[in-house]
GROMACS .gro file of C-alpha atoms in nm:
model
  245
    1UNK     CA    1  -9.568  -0.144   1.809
    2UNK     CA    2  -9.224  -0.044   1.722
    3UNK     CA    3  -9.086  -0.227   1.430
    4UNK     CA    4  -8.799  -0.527   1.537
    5UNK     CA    5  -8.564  -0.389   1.315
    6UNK     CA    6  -8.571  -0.029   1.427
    7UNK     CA    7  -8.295   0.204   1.346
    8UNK     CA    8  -8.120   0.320   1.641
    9UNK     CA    9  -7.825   0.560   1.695
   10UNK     CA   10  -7.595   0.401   1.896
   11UNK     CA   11  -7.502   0.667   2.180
   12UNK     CA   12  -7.210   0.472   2.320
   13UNK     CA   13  -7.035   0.394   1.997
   14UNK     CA   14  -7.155   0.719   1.775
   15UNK     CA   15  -7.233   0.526   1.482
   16UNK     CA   16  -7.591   0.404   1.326
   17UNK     CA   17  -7.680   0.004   1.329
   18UNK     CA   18  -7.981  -0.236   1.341
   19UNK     CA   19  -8.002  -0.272   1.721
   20UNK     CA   20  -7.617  -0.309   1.736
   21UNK     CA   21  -7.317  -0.040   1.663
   22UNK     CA   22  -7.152  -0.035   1.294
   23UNK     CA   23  -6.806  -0.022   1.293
   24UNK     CA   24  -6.602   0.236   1.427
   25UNK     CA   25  -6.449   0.432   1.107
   26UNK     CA   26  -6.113   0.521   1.181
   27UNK     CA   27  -6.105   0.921   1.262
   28UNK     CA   28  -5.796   0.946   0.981
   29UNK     CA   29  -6.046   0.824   0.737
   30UNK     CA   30  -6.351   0.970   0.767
   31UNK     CA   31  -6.703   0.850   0.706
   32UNK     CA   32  -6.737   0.979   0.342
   33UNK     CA   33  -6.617   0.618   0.162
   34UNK     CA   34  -6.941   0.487   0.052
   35UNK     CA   35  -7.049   0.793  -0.154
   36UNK     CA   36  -6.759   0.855  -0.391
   37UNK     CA   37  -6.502   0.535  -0.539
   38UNK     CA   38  -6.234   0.560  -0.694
   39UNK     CA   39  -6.122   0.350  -0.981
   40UNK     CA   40  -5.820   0.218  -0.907
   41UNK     CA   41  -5.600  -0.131  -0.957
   42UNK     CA   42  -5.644  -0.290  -0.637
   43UNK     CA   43  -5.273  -0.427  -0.551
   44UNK     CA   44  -4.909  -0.424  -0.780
   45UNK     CA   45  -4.624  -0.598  -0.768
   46UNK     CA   46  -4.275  -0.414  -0.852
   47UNK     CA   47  -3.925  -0.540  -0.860
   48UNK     CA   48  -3.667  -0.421  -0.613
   49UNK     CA   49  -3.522  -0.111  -0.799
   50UNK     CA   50  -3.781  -0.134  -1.065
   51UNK     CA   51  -4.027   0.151  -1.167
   52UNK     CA   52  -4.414   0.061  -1.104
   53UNK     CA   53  -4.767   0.217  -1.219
   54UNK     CA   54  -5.074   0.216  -0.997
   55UNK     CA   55  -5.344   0.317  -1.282
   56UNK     CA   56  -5.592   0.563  -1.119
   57UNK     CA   57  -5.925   0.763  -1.184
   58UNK     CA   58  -6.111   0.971  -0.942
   59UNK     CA   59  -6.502   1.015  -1.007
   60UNK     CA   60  -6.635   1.364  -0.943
   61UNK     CA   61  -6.812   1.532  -1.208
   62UNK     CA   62  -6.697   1.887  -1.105
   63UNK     CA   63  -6.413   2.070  -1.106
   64UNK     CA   64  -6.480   2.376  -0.830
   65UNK     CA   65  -6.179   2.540  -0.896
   66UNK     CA   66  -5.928   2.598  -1.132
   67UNK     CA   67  -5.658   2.409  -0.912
   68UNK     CA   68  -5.666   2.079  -0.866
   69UNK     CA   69  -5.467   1.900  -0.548
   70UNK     CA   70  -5.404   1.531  -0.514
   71UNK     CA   71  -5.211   1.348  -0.238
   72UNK     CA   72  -5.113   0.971  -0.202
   73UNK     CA   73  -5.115   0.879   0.161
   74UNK     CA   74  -4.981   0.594   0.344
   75UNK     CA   75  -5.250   0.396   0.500
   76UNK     CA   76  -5.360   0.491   0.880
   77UNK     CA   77  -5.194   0.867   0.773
   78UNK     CA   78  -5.349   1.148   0.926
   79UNK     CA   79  -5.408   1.393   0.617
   80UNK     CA   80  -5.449   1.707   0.784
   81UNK     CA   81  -5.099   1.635   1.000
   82UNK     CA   82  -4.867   1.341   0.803
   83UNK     CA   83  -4.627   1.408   0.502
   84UNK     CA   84  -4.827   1.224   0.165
   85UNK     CA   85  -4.548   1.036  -0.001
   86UNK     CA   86  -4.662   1.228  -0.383
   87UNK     CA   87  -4.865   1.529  -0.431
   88UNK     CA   88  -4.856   1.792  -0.671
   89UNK     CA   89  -4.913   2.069  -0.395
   90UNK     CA   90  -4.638   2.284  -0.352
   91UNK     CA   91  -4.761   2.371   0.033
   92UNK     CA   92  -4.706   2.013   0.137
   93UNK     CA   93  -4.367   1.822   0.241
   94UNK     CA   94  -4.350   1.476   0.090
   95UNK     CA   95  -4.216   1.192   0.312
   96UNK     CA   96  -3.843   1.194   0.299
   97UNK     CA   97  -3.812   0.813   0.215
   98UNK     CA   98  -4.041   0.872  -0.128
   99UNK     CA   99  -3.930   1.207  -0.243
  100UNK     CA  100  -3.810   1.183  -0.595
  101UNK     CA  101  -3.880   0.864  -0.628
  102UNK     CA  102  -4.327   0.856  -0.603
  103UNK     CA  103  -4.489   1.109  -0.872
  104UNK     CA  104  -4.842   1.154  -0.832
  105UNK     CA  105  -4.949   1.199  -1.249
  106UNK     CA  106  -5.197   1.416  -1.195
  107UNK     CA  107  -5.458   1.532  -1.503
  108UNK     CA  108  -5.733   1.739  -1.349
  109UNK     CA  109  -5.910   1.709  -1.737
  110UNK     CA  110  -5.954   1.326  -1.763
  111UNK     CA  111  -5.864   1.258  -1.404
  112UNK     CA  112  -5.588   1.054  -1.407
  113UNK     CA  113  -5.508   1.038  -1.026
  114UNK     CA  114  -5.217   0.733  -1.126
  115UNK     CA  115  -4.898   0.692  -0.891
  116UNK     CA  116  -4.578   0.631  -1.043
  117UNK     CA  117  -4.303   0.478  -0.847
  118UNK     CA  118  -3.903   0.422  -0.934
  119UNK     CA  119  -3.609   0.305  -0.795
  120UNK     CA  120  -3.838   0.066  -0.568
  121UNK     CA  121  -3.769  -0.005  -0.246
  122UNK     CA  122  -3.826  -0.343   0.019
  123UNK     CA  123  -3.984  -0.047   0.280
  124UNK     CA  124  -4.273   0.066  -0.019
  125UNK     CA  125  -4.443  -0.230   0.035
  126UNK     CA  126  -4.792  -0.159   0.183
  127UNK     CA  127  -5.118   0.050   0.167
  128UNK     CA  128  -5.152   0.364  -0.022
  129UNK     CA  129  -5.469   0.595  -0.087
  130UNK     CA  130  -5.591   0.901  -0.268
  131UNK     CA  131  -5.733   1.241  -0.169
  132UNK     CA  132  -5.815   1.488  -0.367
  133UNK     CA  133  -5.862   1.865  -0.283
  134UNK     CA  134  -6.054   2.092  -0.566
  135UNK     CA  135  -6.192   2.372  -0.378
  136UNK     CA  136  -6.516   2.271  -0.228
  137UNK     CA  137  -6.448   1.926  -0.290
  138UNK     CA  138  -6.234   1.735  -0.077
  139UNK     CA  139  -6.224   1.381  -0.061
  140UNK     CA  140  -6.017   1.062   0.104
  141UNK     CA  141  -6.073   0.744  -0.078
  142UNK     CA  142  -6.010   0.528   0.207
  143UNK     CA  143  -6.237   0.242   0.095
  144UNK     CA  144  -5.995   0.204  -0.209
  145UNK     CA  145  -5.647   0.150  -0.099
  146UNK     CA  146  -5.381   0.040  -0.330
  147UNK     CA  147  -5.174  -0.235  -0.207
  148UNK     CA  148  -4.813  -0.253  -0.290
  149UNK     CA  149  -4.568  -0.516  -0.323
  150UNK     CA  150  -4.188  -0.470  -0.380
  151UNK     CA  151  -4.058  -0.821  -0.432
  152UNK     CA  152  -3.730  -0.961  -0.537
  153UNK     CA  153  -3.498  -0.866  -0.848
  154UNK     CA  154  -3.538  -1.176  -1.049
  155UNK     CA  155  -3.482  -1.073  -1.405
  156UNK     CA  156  -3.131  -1.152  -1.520
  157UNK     CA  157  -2.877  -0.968  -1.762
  158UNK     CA  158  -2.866  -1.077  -2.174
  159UNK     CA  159  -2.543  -1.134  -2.322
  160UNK     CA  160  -2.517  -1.093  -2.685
  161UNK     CA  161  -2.251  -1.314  -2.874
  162UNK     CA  162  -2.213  -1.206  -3.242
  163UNK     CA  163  -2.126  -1.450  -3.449
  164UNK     CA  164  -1.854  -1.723  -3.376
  165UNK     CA  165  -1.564  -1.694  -3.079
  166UNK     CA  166  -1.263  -1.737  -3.299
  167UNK     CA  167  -0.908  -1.701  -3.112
  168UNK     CA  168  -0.682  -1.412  -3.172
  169UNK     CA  169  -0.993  -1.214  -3.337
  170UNK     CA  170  -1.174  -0.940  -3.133
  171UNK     CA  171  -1.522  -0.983  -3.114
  172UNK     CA  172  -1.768  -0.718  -2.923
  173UNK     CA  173  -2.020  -0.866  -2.649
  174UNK     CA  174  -2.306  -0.650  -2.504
  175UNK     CA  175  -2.425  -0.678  -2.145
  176UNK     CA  176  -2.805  -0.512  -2.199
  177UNK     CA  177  -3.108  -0.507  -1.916
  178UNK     CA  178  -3.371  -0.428  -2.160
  179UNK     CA  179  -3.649  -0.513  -1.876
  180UNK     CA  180  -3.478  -0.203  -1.665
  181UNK     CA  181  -3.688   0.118  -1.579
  182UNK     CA  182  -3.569   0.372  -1.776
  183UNK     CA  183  -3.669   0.610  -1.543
  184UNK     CA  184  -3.478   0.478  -1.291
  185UNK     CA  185  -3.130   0.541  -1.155
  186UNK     CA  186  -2.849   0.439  -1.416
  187UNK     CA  187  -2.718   0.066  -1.338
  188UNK     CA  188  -2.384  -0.006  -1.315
  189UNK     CA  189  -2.242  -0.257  -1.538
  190UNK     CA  190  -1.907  -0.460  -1.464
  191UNK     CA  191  -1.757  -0.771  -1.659
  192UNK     CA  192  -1.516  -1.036  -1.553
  193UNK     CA  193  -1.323  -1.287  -1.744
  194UNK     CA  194  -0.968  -1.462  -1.784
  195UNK     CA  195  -0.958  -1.387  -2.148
  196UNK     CA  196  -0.849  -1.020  -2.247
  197UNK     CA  197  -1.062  -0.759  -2.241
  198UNK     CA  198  -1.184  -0.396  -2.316
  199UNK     CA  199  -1.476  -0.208  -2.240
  200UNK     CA  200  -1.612   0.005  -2.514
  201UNK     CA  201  -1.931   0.167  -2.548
  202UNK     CA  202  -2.234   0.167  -2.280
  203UNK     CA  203  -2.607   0.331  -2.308
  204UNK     CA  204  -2.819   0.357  -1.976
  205UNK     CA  205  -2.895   0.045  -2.009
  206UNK     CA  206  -2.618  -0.193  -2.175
  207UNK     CA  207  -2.282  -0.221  -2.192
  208UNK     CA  208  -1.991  -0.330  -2.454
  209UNK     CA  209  -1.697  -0.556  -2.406
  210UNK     CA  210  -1.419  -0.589  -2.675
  211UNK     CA  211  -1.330  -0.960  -2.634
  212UNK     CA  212  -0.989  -1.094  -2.751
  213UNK     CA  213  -1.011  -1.474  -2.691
  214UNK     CA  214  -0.724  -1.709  -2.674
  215UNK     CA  215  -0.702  -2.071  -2.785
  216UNK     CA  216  -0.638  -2.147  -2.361
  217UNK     CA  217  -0.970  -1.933  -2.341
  218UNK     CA  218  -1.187  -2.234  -2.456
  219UNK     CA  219  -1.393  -2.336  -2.234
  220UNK     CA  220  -1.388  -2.052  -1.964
  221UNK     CA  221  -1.650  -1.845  -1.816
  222UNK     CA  222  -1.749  -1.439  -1.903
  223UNK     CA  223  -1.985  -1.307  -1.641
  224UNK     CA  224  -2.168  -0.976  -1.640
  225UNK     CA  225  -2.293  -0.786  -1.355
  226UNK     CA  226  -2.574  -0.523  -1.296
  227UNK     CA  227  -2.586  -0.338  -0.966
  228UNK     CA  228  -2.892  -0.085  -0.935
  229UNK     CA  229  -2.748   0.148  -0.715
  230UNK     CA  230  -3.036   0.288  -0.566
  231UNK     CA  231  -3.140  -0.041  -0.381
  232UNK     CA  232  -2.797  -0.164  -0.348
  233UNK     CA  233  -2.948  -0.509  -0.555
  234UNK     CA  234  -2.689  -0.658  -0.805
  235UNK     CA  235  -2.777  -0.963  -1.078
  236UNK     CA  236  -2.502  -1.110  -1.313
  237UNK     CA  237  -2.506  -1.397  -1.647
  238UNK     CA  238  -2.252  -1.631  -1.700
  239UNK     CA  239  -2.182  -1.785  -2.062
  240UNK     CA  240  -1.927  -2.026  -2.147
  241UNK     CA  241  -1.630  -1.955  -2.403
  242UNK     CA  242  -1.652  -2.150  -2.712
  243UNK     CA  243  -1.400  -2.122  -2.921
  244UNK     CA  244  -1.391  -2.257  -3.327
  245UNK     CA  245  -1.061  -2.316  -3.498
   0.00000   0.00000   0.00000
């Protein structure tokens, strides 16, 4: 008597199951996902024009050639056909929307397989996964996809006051997004106020105002803005003027 729970290959559906068919396995991702895993953070979350880490590690034990290739696709991708959005192969075309922007960091020694992302966009948020191409090996780790979430801008410029606001005496302010990628594309820092003003010095990531506060001055509002270019996203601060006699 044949066993109840006999094996069968499923002609209709092409895949193996216990008296019913598995599920079909996408032909873009092919049946090789429950041999190799990759180690890899599951999802991240990245502000709009922010920079972003996904933390990878491929597992194969051997390196069959010399040259190591690794691609980041976009989910459902066809590898063979579809740009990746990073590689480190010089033979392949990286999606337009991505280039410059997603570097695969690639380390064939302790196989670091991590995906580095800048200027972040609303249109990166989604599913991501790895191949890998070392010769003899190549591999799609489509049962480990990265998912990626680009969320608001909700970090806010810091205003530094020195000291006390004292009228007729210049005192220097500084306008400074120390939470900013510094990989990313330069902000662009502006300042407005009814009390008179200069701008003086500015690194990457802050910016100087030479403030020359008048006794009518009490009481009125400084604001600095930060537009990140690269996504279009701006964020300001407001402080109040307080003036001592």
């Amino acid at each position: 008597m044949l066993l109840p729970l006999l094996l069968l290959w499923m002609q209709g559906e092409g895949q193996w199951g216990l008296g019913r068919a598995a599920p079909r396995l996408s032909s873009k991702c092919p049946p090789e996902i429950s041999i190799h895993r990759l180690e890899v953070a599951r999802s991240a979350s990245i502000q709009e024009g922010q920079c972003g880490l996904v933390l990878c590690r491929y597992p194969t034990s051997k390196v069959t050639s010399r040259t190591v290739y690794g691609y980041w696709f976009q989910e459902g991708a066809d590898t063979r056909h579809d740009s990746p959005v990073a590689t480190n192969d010089p033979q392949r075309q990286v999606q337009e929307r991505t280039q410059g922007r997603f570097h695969l960091l690639l380390d064939a020694q302790t196989k670091n397989c991590s995906l580095h992302i800048r200027d972040a966009q609303k249109g990166d948020s989604g599913s991501y996964f790895f191949r890998e191409d070392s010769g003899s090996v190549q591999w799609s780790y489509c049962a480990d996809p990265v998912s990626v979430e680009v969320t608001a801008l909700t970090h806010t410029p810091v205003i530094l006051i020195p000291g006390i606001l004292m009228p007729g005496r210049p005192s220097n302010l500084t306008c400074s997004v120390p939470w900013a990628c510094k990989q990313g594309t330069p902000p662009i820092f502006s300042w407005r106020s009814p009390a008179f003003t200069s701008l003086g010095p500015r690194t990457t990531h802050s910016s100087v105002l030479t403030l020359s506060p008048q006794p009518e001055d009490h009481g009125t509002y400084l604001t600095c803005q930060v537009m990140f270019p690269a996504v279009g996203v701006t964020v300001e601060q407001t402080v109040q003027l307080n003036l001592t006699e």
